JSON list of N, CA and C in Angstrom, two decimals:
[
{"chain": "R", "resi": 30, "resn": "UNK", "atom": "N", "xyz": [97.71, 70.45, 56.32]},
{"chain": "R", "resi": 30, "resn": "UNK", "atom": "CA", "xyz": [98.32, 70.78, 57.60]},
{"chain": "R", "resi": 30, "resn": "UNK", "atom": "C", "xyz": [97.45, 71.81, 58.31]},
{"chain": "R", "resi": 31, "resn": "UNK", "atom": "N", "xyz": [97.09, 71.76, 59.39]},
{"chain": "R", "resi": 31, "resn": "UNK", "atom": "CA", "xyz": [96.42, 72.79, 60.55]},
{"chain": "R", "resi": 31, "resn": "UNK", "atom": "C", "xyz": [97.15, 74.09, 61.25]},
{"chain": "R", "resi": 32, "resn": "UNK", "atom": "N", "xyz": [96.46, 74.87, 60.96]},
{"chain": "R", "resi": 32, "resn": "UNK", "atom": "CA", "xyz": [96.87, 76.09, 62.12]},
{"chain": "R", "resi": 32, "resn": "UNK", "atom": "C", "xyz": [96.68, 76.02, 63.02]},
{"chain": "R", "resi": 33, "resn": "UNK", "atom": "N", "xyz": [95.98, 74.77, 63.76]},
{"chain": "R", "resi": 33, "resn": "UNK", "atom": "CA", "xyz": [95.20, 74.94, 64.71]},
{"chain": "R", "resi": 33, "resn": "UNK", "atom": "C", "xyz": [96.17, 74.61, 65.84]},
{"chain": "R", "resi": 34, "resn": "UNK", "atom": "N", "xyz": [96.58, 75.44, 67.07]},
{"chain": "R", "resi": 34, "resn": "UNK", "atom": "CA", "xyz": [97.42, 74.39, 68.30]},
{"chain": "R", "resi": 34, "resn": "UNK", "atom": "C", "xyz": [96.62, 74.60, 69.12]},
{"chain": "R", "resi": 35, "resn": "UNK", "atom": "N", "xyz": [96.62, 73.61, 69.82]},
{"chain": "R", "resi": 35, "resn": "UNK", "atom": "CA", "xyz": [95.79, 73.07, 70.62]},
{"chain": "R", "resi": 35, "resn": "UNK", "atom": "C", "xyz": [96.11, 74.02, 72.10]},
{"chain": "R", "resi": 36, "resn": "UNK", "atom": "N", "xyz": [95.37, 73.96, 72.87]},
{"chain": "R", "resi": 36, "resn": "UNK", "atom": "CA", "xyz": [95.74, 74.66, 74.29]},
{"chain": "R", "resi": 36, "resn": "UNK", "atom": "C", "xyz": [96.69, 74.39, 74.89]},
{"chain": "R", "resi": 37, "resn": "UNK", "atom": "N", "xyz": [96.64, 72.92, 74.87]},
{"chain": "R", "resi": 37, "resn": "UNK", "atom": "CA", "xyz": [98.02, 72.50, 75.79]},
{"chain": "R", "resi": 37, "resn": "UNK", "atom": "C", "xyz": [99.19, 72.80, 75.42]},
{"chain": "R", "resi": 38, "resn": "UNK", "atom": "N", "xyz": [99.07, 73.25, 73.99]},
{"chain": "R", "resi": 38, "resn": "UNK", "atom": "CA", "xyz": [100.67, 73.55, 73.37]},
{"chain": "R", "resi": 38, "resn": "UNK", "atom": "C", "xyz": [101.35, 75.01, 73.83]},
{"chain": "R", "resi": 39, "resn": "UNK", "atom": "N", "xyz": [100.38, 75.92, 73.99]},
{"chain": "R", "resi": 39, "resn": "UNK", "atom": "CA", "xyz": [100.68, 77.27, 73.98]},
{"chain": "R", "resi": 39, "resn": "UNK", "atom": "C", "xyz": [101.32, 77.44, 75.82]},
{"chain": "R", "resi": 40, "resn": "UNK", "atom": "N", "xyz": [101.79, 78.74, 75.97]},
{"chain": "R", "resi": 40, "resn": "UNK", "atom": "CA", "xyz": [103.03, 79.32, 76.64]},
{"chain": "R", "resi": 40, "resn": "UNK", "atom": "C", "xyz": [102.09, 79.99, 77.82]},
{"chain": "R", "resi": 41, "resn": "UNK", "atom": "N", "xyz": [101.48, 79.49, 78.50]},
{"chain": "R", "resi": 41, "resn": "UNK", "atom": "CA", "xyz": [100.87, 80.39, 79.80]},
{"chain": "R", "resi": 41, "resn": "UNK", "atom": "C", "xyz": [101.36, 81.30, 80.39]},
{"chain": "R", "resi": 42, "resn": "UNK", "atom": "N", "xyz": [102.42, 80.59, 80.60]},
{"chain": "R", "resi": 42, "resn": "UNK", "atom": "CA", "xyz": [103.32, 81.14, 81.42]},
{"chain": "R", "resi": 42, "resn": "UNK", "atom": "C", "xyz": [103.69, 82.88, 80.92]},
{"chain": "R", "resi": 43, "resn": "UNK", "atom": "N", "xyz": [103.83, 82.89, 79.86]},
{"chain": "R", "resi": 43, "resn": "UNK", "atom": "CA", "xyz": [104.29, 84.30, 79.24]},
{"chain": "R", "resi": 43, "resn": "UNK", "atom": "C", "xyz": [102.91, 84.92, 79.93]},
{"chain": "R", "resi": 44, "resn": "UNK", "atom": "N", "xyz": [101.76, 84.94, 79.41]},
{"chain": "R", "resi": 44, "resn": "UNK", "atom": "CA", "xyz": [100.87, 86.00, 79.83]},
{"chain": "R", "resi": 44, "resn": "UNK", "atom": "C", "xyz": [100.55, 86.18, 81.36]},
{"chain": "R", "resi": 45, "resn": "UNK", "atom": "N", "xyz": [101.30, 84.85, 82.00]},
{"chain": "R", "resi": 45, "resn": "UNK", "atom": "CA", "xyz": [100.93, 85.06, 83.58]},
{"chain": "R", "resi": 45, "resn": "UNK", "atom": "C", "xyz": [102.24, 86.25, 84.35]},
{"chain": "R", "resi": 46, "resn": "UNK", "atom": "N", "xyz": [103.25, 86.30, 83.25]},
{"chain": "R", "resi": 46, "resn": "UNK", "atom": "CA", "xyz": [104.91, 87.24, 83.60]},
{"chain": "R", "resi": 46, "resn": "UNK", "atom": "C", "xyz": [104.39, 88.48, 83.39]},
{"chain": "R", "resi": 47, "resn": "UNK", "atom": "N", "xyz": [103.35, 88.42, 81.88]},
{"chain": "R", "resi": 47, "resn": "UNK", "atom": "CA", "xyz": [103.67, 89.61, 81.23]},
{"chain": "R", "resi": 47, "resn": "UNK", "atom": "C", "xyz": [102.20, 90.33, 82.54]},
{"chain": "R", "resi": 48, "resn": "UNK", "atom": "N", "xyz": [101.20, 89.82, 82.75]},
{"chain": "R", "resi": 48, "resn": "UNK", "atom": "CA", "xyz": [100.13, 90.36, 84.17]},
{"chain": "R", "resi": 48, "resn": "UNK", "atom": "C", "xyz": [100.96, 90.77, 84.89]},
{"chain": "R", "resi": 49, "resn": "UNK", "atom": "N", "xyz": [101.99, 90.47, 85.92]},
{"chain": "R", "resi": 49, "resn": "UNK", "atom": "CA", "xyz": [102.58, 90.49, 86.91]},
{"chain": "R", "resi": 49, "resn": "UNK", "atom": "C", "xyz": [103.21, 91.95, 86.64]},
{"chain": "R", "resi": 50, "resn": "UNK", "atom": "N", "xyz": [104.16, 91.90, 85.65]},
{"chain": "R", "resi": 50, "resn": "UNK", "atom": "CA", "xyz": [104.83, 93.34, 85.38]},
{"chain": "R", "resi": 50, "resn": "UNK", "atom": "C", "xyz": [103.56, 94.29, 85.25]},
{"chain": "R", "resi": 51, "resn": "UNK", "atom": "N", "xyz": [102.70, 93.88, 84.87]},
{"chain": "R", "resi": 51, "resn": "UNK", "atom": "CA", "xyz": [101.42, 95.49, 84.10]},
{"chain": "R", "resi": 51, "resn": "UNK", "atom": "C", "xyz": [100.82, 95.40, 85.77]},
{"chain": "R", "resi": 52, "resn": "UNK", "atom": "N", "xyz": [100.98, 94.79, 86.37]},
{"chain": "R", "resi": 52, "resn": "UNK", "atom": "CA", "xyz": [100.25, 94.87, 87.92]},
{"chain": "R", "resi": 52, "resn": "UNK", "atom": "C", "xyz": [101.33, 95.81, 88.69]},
{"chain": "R", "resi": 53, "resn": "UNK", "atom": "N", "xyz": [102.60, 95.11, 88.95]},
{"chain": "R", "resi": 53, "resn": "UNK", "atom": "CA", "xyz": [103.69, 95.97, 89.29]},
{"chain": "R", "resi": 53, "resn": "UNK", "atom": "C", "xyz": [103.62, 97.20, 89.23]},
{"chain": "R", "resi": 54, "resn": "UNK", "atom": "N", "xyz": [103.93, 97.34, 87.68]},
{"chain": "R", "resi": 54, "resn": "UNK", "atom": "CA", "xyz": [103.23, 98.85, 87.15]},
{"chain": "R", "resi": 54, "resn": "UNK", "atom": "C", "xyz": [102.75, 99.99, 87.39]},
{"chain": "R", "resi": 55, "resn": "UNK", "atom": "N", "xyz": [101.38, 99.33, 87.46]},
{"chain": "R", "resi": 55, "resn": "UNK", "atom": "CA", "xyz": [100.25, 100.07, 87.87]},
{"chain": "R", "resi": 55, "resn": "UNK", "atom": "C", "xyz": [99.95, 99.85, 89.56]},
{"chain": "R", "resi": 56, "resn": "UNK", "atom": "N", "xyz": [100.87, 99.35, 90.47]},
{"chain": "R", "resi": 56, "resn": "UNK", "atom": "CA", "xyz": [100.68, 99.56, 91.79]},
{"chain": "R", "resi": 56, "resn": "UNK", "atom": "C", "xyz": [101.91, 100.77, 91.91]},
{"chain": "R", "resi": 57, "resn": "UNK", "atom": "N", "xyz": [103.29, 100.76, 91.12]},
{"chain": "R", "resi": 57, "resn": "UNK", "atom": "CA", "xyz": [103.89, 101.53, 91.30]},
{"chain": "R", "resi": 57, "resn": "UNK", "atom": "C", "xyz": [103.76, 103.11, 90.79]},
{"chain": "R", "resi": 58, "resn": "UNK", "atom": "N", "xyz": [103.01, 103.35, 90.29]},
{"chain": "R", "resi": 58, "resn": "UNK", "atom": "CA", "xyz": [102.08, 104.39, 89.34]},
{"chain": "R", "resi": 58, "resn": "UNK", "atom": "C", "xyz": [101.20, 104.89, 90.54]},
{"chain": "R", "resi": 59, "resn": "UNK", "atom": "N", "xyz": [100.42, 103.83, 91.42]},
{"chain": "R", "resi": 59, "resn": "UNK", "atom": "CA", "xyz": [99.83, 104.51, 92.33]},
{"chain": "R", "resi": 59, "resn": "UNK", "atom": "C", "xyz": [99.87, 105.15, 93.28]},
{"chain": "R", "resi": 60, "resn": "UNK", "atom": "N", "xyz": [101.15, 104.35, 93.49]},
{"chain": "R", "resi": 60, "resn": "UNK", "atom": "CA", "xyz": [102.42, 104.82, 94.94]},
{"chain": "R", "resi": 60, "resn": "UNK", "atom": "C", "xyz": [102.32, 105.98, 94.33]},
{"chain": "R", "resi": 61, "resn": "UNK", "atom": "N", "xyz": [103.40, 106.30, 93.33]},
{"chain": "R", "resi": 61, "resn": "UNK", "atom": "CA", "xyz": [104.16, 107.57, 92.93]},
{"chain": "R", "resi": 61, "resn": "UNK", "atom": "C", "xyz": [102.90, 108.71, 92.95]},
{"chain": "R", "resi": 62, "resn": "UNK", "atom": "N", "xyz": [101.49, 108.57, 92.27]},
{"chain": "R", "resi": 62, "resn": "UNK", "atom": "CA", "xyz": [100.82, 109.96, 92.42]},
{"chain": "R", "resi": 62, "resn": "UNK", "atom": "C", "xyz": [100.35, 109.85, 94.09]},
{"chain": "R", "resi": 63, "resn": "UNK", "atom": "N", "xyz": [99.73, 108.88, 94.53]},
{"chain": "R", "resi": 63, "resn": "UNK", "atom": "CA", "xyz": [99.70, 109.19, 96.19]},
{"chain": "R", "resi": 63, "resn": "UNK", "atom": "C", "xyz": [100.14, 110.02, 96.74]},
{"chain": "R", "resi": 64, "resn": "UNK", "atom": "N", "xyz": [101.59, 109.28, 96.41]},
{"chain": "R", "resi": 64, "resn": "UNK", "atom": "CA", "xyz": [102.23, 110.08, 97.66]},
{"chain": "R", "resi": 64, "resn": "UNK", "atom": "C", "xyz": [102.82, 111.91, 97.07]},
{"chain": "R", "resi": 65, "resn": "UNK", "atom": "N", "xyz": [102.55, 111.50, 95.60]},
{"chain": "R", "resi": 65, "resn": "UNK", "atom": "CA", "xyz": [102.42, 113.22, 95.21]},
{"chain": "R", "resi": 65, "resn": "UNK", "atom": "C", "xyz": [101.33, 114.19, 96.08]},
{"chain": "R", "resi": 66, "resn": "UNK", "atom": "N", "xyz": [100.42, 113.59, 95.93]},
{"chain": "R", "resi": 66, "resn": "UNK", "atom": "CA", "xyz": [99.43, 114.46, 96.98]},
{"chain": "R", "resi": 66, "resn": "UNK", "atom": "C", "xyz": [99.35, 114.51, 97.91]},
{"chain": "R", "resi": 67, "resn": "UNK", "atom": "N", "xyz": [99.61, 113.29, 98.89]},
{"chain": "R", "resi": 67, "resn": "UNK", "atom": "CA", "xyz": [99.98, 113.75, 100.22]},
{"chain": "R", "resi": 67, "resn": "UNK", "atom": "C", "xyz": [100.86, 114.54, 100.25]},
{"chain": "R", "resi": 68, "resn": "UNK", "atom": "N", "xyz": [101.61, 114.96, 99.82]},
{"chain": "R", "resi": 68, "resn": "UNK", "atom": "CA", "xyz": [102.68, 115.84, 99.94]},
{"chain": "R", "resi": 68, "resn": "UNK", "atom": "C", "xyz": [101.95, 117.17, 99.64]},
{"chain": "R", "resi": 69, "resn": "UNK", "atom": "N", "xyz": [100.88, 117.32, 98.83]},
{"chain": "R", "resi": 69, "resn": "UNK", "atom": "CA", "xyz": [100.20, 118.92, 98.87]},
{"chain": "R", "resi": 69, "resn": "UNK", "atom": "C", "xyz": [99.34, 119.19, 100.00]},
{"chain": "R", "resi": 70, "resn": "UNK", "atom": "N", "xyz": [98.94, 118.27, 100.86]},
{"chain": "R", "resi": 70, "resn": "UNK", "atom": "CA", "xyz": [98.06, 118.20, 101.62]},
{"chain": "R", "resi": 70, "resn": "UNK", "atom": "C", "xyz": [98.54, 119.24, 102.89]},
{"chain": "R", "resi": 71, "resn": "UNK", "atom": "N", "xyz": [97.28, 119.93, 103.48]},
{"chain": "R", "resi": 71, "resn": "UNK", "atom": "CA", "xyz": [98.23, 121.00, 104.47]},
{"chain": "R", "resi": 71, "resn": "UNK", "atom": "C", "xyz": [97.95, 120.56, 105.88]},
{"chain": "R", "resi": 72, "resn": "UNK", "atom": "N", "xyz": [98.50, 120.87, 106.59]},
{"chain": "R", "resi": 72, "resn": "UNK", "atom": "CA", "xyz": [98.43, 120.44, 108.53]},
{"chain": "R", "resi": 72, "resn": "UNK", "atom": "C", "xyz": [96.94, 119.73, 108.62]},
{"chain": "R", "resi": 73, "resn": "UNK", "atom": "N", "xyz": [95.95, 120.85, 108.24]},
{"chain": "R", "resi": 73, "resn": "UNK", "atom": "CA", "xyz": [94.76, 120.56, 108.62]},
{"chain": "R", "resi": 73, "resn": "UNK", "atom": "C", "xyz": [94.36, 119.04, 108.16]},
{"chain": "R", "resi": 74, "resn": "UNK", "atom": "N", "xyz": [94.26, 118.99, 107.17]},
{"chain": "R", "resi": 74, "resn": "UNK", "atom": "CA", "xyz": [94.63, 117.57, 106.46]},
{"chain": "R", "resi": 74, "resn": "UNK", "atom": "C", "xyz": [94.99, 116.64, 107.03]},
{"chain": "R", "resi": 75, "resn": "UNK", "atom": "N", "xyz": [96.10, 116.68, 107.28]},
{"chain": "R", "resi": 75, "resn": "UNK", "atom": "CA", "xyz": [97.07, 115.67, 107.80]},
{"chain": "R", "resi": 75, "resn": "UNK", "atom": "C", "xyz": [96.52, 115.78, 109.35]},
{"chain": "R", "resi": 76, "resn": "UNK", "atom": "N", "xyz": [96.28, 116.38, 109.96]},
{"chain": "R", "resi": 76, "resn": "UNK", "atom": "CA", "xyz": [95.30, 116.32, 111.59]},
{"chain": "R", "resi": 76, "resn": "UNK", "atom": "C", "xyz": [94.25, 115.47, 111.50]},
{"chain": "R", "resi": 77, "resn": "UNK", "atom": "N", "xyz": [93.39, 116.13, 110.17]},
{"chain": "R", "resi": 77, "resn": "UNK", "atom": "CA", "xyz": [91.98, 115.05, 109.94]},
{"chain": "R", "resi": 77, "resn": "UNK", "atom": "C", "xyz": [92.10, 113.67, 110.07]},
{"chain": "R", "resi": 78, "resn": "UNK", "atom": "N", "xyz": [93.29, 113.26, 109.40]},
{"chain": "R", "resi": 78, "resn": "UNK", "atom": "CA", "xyz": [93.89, 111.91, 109.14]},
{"chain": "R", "resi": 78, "resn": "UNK", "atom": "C", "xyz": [94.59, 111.24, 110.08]},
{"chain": "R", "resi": 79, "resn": "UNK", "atom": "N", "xyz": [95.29, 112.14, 111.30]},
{"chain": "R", "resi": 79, "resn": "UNK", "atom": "CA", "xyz": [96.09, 111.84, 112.73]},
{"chain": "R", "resi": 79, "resn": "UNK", "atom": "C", "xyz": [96.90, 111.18, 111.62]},
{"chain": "R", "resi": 80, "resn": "UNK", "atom": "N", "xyz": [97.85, 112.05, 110.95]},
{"chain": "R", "resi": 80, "resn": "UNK", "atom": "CA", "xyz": [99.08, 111.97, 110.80]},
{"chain": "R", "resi": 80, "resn": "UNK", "atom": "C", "xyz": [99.95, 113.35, 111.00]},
{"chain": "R", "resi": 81, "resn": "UNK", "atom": "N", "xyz": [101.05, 113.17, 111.41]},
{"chain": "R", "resi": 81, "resn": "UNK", "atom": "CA", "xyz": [102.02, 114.51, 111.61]},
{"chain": "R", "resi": 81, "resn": "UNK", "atom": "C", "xyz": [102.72, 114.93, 110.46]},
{"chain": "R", "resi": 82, "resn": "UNK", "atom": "N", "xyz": [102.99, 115.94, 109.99]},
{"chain": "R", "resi": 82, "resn": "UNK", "atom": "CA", "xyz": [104.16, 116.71, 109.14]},
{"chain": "R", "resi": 82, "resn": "UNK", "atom": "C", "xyz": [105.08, 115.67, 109.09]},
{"chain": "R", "resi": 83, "resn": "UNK", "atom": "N", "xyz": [106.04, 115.32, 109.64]},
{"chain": "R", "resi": 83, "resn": "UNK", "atom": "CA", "xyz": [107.02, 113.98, 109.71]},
{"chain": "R", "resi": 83, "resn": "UNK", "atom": "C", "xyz": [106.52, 113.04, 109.07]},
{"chain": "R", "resi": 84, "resn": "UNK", "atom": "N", "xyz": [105.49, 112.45, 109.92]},
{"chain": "R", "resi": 84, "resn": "UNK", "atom": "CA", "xyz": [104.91, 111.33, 109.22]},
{"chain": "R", "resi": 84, "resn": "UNK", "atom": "C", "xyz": [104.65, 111.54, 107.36]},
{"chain": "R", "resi": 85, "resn": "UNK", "atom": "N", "xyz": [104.15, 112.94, 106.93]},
{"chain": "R", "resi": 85, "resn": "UNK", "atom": "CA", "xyz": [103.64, 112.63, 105.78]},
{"chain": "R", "resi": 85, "resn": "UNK", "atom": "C", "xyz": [104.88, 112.67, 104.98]},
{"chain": "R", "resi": 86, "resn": "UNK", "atom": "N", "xyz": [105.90, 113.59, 105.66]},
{"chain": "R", "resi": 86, "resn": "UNK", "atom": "CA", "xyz": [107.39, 113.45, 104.68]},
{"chain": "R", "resi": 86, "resn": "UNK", "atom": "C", "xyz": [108.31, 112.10, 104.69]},
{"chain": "R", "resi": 87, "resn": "UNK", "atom": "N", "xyz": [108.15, 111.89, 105.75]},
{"chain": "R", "resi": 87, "resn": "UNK", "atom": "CA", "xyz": [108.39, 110.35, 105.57]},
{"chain": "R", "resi": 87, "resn": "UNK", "atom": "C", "xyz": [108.38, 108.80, 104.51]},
{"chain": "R", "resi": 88, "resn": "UNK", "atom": "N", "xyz": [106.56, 108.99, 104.38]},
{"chain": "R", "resi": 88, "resn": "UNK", "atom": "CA", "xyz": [105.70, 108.73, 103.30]},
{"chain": "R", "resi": 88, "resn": "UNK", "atom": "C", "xyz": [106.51, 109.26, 101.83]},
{"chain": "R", "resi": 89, "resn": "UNK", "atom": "N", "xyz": [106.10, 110.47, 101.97]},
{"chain": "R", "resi": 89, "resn": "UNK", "atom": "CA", "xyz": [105.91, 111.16, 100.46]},
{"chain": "R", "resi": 89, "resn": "UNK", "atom": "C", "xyz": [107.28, 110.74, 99.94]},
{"chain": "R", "resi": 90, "resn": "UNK", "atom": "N", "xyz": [108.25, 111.18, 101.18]},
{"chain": "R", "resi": 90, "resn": "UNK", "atom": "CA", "xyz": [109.96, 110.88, 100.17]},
{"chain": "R", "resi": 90, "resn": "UNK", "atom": "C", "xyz": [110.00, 109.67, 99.81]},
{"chain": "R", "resi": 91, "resn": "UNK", "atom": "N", "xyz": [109.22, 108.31, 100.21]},
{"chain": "R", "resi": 91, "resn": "UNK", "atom": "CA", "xyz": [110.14, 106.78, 99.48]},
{"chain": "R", "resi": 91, "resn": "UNK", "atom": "C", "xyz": [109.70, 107.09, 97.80]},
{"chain": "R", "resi": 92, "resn": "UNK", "atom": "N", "xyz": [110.42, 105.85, 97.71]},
{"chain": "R", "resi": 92, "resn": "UNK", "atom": "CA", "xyz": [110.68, 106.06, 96.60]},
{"chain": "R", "resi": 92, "resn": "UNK", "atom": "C", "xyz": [109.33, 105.23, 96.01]},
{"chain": "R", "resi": 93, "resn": "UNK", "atom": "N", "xyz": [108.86, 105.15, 94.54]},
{"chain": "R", "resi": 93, "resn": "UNK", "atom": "CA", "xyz": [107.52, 104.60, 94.23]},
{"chain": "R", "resi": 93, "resn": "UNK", "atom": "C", "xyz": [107.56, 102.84, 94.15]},
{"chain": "R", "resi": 94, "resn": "UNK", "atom": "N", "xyz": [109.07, 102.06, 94.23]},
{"chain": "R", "resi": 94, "resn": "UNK", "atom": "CA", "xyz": [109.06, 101.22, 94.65]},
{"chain": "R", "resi": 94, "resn": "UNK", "atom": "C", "xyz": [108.96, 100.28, 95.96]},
{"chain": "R", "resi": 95, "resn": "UNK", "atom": "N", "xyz": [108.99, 101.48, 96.66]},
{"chain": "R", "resi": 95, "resn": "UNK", "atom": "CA", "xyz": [108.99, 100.60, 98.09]},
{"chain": "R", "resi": 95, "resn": "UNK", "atom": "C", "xyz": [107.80, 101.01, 99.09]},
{"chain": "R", "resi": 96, "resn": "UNK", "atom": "N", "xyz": [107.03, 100.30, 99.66]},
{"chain": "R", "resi": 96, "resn": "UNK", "atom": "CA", "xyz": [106.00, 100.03, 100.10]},
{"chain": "R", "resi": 96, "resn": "UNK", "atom": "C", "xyz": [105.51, 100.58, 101.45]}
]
């Protein structure tokens, strides 16, 4: 008897779910320190960038899921 299974037998699908969540992840990981630092950033900063005080609290408060 063989160990061997063939390609067509195996579950793609799992490693294409399990990418998706580690992508998720790590976009939501990026949000969350981002907008940690914009939030240290001071006027001058935020001028360089032509964004306002508002604008960056705006930003900084969502939450790391939403876009």
């Amino acid at each position: 008897m063989s160990i061997y299974t063939h390609e067509s037998m195996t579950n793609h699908h799992a490693n294409t779910a399990l990418s998706g969540v580690a992508e998720t992840l790590r976009v939501w990981r990026e949000r969350y320190q981002q907008r940690r630092e914009l939030a240290q950033w001071t006027e001058r900063d935020l001028h360089d960038l032509g964004l306002s005080w508002s604008e960056m609290l705006a930003e900084a408060d969502k939450p790391f899921w939403r876009a």
